CSV table of C-alpha atoms and ligand atoms in Angstrom, one decimal:
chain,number,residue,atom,x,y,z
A,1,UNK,CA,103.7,107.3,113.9
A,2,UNK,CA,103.6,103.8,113.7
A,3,UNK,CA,106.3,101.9,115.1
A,4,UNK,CA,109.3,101.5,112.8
A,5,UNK,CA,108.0,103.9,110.0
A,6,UNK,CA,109.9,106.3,109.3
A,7,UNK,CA,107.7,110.0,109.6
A,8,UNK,CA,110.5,112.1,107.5
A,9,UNK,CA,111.9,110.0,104.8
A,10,UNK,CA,110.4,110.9,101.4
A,11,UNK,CA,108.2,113.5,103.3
A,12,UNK,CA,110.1,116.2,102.7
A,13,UNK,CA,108.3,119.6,103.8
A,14,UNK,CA,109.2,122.9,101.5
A,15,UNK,CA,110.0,126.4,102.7
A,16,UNK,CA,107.0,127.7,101.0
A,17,UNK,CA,104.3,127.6,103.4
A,18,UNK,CA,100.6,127.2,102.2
A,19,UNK,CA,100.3,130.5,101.6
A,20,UNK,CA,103.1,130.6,99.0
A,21,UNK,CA,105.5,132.9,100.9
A,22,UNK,CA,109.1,131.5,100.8
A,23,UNK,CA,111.5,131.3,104.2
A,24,UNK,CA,115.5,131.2,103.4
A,25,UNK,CA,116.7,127.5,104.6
A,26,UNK,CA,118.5,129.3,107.8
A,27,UNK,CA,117.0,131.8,110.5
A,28,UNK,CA,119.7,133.5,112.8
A,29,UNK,CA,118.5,134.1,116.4
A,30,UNK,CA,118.9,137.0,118.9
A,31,UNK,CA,118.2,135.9,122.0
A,32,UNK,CA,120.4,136.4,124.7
A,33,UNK,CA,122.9,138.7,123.2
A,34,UNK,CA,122.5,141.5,124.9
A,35,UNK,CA,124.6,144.2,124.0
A,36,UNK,CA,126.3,142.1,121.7
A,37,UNK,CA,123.4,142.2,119.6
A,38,UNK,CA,124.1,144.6,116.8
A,39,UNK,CA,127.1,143.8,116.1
A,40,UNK,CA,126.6,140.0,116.3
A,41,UNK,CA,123.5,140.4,113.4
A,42,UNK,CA,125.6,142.0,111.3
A,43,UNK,CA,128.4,139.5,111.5
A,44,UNK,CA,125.8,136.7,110.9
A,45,UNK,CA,124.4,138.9,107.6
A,46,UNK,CA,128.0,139.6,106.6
A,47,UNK,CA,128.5,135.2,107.3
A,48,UNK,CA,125.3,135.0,104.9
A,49,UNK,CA,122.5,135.0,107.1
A,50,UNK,CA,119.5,136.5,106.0
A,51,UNK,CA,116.7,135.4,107.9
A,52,UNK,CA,116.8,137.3,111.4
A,53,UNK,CA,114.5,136.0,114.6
A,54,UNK,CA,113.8,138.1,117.6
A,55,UNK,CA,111.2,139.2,120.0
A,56,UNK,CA,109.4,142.3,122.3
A,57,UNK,CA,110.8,140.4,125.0
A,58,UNK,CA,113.4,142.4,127.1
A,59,UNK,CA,114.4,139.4,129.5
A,60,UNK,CA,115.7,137.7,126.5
A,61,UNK,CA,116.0,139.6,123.4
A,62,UNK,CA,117.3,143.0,122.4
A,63,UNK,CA,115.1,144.1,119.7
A,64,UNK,CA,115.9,147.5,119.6
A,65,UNK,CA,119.5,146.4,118.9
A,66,UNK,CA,118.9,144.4,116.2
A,67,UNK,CA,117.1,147.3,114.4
A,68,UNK,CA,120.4,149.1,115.2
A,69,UNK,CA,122.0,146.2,113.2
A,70,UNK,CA,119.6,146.9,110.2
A,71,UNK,CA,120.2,150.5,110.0
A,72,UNK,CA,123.8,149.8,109.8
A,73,UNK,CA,123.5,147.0,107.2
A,74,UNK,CA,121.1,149.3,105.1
A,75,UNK,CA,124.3,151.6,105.2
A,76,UNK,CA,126.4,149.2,103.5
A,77,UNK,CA,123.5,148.8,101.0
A,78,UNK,CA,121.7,145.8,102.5
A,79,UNK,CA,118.3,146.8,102.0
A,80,UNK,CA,115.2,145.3,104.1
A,81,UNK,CA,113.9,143.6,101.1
A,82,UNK,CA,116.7,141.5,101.1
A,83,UNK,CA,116.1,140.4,104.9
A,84,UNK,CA,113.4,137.8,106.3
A,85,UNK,CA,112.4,139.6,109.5
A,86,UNK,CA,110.8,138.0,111.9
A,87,UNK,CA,109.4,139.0,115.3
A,88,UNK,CA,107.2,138.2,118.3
A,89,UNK,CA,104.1,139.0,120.6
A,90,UNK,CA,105.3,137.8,124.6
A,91,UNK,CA,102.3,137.4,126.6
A,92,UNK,CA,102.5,138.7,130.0
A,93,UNK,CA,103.7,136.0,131.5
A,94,UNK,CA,107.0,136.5,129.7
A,95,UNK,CA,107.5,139.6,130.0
A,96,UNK,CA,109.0,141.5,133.5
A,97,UNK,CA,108.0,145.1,134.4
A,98,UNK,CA,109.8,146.5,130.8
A,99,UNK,CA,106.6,145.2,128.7
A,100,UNK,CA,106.1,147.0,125.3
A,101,UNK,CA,102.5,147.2,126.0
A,102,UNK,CA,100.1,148.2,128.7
A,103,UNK,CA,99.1,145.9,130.5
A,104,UNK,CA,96.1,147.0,131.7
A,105,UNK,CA,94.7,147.4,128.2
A,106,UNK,CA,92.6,144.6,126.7
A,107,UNK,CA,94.9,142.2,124.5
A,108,UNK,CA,94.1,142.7,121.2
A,109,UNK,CA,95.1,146.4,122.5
A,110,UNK,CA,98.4,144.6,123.8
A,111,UNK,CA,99.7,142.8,120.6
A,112,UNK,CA,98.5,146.1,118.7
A,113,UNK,CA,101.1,148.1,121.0
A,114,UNK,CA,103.6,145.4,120.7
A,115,UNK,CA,103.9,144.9,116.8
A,116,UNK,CA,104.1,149.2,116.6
A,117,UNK,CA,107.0,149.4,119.4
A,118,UNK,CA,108.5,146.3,117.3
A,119,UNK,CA,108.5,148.2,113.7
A,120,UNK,CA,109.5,150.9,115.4
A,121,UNK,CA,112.5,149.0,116.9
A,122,UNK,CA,113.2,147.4,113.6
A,123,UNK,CA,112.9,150.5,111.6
A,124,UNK,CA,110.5,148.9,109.1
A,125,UNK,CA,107.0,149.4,108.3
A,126,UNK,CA,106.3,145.6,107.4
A,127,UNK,CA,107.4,142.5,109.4
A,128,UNK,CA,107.8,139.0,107.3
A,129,UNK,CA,106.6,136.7,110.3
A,130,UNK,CA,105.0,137.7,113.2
A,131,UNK,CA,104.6,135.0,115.7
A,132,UNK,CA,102.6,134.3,119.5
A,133,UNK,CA,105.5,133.3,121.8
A,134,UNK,CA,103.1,131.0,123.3
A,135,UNK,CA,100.0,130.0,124.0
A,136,UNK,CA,98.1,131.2,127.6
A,137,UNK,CA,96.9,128.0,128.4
A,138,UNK,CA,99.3,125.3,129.0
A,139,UNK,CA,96.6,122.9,127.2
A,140,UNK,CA,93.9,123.6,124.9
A,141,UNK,CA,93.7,126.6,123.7
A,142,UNK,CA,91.3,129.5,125.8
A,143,UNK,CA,89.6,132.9,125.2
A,144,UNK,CA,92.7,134.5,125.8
A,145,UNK,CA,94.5,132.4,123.1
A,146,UNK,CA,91.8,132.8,120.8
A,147,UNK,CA,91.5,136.8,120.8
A,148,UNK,CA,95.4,137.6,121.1
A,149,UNK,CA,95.2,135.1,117.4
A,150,UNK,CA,92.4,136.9,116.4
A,151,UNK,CA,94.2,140.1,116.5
A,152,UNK,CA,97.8,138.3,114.7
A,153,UNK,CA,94.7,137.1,112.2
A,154,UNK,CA,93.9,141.2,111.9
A,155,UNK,CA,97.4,142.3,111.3
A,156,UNK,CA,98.2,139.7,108.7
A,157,UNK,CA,95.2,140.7,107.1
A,158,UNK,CA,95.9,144.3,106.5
A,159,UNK,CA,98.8,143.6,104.8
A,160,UNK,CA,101.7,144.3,108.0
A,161,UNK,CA,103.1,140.7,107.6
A,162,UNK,CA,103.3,138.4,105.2
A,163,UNK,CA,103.2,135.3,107.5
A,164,UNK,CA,101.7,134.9,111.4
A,165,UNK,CA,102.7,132.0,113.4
A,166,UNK,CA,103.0,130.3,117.1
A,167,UNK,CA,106.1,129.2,119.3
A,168,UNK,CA,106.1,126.7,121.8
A,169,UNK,CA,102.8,124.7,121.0
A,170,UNK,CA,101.8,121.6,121.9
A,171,UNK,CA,100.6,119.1,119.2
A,172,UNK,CA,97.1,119.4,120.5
A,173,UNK,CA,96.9,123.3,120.4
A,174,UNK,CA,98.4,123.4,116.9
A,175,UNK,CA,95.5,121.1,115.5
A,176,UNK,CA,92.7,122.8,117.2
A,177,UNK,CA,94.3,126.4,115.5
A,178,UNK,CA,94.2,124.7,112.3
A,179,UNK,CA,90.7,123.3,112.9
A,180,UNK,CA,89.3,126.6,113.9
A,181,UNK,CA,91.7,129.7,113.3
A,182,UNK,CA,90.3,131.7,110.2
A,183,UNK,CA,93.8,132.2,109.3
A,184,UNK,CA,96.0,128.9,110.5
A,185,UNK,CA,99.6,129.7,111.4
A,186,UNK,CA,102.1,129.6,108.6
A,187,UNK,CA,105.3,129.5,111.0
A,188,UNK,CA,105.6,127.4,114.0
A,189,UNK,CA,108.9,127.4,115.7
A,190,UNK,CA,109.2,125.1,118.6
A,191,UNK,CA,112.3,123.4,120.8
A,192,UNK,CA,113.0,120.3,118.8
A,193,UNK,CA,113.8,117.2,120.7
A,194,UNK,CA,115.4,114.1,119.2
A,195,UNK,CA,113.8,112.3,122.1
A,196,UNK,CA,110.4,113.4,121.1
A,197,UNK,CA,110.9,112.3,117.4
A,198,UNK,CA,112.3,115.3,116.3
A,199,UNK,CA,108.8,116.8,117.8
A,200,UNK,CA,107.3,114.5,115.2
A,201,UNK,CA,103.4,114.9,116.2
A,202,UNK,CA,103.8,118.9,115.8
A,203,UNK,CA,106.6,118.4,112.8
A,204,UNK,CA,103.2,115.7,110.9
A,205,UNK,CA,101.1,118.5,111.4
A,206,UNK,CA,103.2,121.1,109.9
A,207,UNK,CA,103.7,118.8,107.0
A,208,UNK,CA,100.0,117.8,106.5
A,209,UNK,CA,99.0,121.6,106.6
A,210,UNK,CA,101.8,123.5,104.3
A,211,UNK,CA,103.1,125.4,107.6
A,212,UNK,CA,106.8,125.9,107.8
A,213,UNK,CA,108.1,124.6,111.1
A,214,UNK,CA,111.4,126.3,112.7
A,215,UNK,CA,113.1,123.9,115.3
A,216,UNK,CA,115.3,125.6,117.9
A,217,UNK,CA,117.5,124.0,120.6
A,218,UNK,CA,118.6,121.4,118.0
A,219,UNK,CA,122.3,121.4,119.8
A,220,UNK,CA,121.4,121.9,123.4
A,221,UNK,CA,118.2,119.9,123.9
A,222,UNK,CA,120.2,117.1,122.0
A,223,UNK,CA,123.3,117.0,123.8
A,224,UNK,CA,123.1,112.9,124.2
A,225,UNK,CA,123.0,113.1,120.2
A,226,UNK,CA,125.8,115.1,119.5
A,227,UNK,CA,128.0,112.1,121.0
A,228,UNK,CA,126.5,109.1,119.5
A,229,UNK,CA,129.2,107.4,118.0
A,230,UNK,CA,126.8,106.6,114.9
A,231,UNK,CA,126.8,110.7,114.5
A,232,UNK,CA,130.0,111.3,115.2
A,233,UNK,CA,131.0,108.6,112.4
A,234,UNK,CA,128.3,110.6,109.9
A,235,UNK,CA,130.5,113.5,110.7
A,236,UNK,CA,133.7,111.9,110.2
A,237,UNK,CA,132.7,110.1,107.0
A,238,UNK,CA,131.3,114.3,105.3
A,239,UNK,CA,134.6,115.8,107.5
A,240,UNK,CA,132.5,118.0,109.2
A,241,UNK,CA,131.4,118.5,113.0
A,242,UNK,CA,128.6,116.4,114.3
A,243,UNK,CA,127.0,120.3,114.4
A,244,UNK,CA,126.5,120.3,111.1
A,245,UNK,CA,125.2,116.8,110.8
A,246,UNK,CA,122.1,117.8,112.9
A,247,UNK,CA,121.4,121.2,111.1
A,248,UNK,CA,121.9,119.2,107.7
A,249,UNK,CA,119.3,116.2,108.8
A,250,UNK,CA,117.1,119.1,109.8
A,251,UNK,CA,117.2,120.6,106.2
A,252,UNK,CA,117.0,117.8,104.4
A,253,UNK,CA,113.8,116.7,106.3
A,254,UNK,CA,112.8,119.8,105.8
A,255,UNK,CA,112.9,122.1,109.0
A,256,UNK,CA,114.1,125.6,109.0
A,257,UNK,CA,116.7,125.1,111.7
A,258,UNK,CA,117.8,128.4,113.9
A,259,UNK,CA,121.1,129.0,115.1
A,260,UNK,CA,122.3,131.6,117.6
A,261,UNK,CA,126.0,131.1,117.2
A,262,UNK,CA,127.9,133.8,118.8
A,263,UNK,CA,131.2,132.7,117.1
A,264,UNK,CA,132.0,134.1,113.5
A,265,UNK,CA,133.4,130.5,112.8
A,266,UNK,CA,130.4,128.8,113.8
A,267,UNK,CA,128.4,130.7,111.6
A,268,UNK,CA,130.5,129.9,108.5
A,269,UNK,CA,130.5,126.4,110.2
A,270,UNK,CA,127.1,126.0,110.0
A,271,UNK,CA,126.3,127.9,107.2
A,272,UNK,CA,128.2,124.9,105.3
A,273,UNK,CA,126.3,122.1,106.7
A,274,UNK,CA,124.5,123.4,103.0
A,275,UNK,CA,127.4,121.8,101.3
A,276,UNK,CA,126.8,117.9,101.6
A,277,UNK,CA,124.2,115.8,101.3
A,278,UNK,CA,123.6,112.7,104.0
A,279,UNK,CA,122.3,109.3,102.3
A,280,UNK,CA,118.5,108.3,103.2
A,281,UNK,CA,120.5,105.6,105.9
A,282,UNK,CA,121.9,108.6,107.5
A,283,UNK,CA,118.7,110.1,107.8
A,284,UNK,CA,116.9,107.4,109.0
A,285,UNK,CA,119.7,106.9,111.9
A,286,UNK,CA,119.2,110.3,113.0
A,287,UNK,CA,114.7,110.4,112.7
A,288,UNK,CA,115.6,107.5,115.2
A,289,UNK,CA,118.6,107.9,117.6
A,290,UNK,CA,117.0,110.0,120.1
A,291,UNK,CA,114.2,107.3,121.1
B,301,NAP,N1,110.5,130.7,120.7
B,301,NAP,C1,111.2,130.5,121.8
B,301,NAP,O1,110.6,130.4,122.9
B,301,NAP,C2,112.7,130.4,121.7
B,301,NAP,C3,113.4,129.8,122.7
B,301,NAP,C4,114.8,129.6,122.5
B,301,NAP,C5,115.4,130.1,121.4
B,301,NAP,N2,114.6,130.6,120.4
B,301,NAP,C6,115.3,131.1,119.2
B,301,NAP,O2,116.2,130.2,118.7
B,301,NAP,C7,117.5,130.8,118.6
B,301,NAP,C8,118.6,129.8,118.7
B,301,NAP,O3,118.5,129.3,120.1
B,301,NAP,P1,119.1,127.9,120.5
B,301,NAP,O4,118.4,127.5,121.8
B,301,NAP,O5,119.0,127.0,119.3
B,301,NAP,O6,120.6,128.1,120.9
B,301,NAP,P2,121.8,128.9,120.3
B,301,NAP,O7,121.7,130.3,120.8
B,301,NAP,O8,121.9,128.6,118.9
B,301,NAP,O9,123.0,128.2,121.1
B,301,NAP,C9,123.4,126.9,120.9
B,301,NAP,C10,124.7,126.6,121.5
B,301,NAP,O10,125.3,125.9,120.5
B,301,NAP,C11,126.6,126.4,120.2
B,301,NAP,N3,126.9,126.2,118.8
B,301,NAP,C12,126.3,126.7,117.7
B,301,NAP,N4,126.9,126.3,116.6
B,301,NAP,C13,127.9,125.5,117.0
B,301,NAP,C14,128.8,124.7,116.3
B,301,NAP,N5,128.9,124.7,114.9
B,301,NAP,N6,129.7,123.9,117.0
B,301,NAP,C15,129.6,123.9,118.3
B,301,NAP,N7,128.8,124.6,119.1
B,301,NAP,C16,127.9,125.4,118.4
B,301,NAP,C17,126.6,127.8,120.7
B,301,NAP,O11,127.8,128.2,121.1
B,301,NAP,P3,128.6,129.4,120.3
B,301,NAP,O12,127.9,130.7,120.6
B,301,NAP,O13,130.0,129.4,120.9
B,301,NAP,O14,128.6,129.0,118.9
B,301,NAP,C18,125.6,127.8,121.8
B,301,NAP,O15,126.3,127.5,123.0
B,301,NAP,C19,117.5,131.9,119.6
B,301,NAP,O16,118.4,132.9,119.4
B,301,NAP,C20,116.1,132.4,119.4
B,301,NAP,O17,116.0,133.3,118.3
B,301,NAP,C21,113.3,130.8,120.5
């Protein structure tokens, strides 16, 4: 970006990534709930979540539980149609001993093992996003990148999800997939700092190639923000929490923000940071304050 020009303003990304598949403007996440997490998906759902993140990832995510969740909702009659499920493939060096896989097998072997056990867990035969955790290599992108992305490529093609994507990429390793991936993610959901921009070189990217990009952290990697007086005056002027402020900046740029709210309140909280509209001025004050 060049200095004092604005990346987000009039840029606004859609929801519909390149290869027209939609994503709802929220995505509830799972992560760290525990045994919470059955009943805390269905209270989000019930709130009017209906975009659900997880991952095969045991030290952080209960998967199994939040296919408990879906089981229950398809009780009340909320049917997996009317759900955006999303899931992960954890390398091994995010996993512990509990990996849904076997290690010892060769990876394309591994994510194959992983997306069953997670269908299985979610009680569906068909994911909507299917997503690498992370890349191997901390730069660049090696063989070991490029197979376990050659097998996502594999399961997108035969129809198992409708959208494959990458978490926790670098700016670098997002362009080199898009350069040379025969399928180039259509998701990418990374920690989203207002220090960094807003992660503007990976958010330019995302823009510039139709891919959807899911920011996460937006409260608690931006904790300096959320006490800016500026904010807190945005917030006072729409009567709402400086919360909402940042998830509604988010949207309006065109982000698909994630919130793992544990509180019921929260979740309506958030869930009305849909209900006003900050002024361009706004907008620009936030693309800027974290610099
Ligand atoms: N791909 C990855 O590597 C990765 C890494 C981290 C997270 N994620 C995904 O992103 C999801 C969200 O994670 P996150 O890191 O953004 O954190 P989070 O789980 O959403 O937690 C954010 C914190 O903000 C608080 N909070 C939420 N809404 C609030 C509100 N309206 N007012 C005040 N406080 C509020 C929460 O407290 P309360 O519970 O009290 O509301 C919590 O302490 C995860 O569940 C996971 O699905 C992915």
């Amino acid at each position: 970006m060049s200095k004092g020009k604005s990346v987000y303003l009039g840029q606004r990304m859609s929801l519909k990534a390149y290869n027209g598949v939609s994503l709802p403007p929220w995505m509830y996440g799972t992560a760290w709930k525990k045994e919470a997490t059955a009943q805390l998906v269905q209270q989000a759902v019930a709130a009017g979540f209906t975009a659900i993140d997880t991952a095969n990832q045991l030290i952080h995510y209960q998967e199994a539980l939040v296919g408990d969740a879906l089981q229950a909702l398809a009780k009340q009659g909320i049917k997996r149609e009317a759900l955006f499920l999303q899931t992960k493939f954890t390398p091994v060096n995010g996993q512990d001993h509990r990996t849904p896989y076997d290690v010892k097998a060769d990876l394309t072997t591994q994510v194959r093992q992983s997306f069953d056990s997670s269908l299985a867990h979610l009680h569906t035969d068909y994911l909507d996003s299917y997503v690498l955790h992370g890349p191997y290599s901390r730069y660049g992108l090696g063989a070991a990148d490029w197979e376990v992305w050659a097998a996502i490529e594999g399961l997108y093609e035969s129809g198992k999800t409708r959208m494959i994507g990458i978490s926790n990429v670098s700016a670098e390793q997002l362009a080199l997939l898009c350069e040379r991936a025969t399928h180039k993610p259509m998701v990418v959901q990374n920690r989203c700092y207002a220090a960094l921009g807003w992660d503007k070189e990976v958010w330019e990217i995302c823009r510039d190639q139709g891919i959807i990009y899911q920011g996460f952290s937006l409260l608690t990697a931006n904790r300096g923000v959320l006490v800016e007086p500026d904010v807190r005056a945005i917030a006072q002027r729409f009567k709402t929490g400086v919360a909402q402020v940042i998830f509604r900046f988010a949207m309006q740029i065109g982000m698909l923000p994630l919130t793992g709210t544990t509180s019921p309140q929260h979740m309506k909280d958030n869930l009305a940071a849909e209900q006003f509209t900050l002024s361009p001025e706004d907008l620009q004050r936030i693309e800027t304050i974290g610099l």
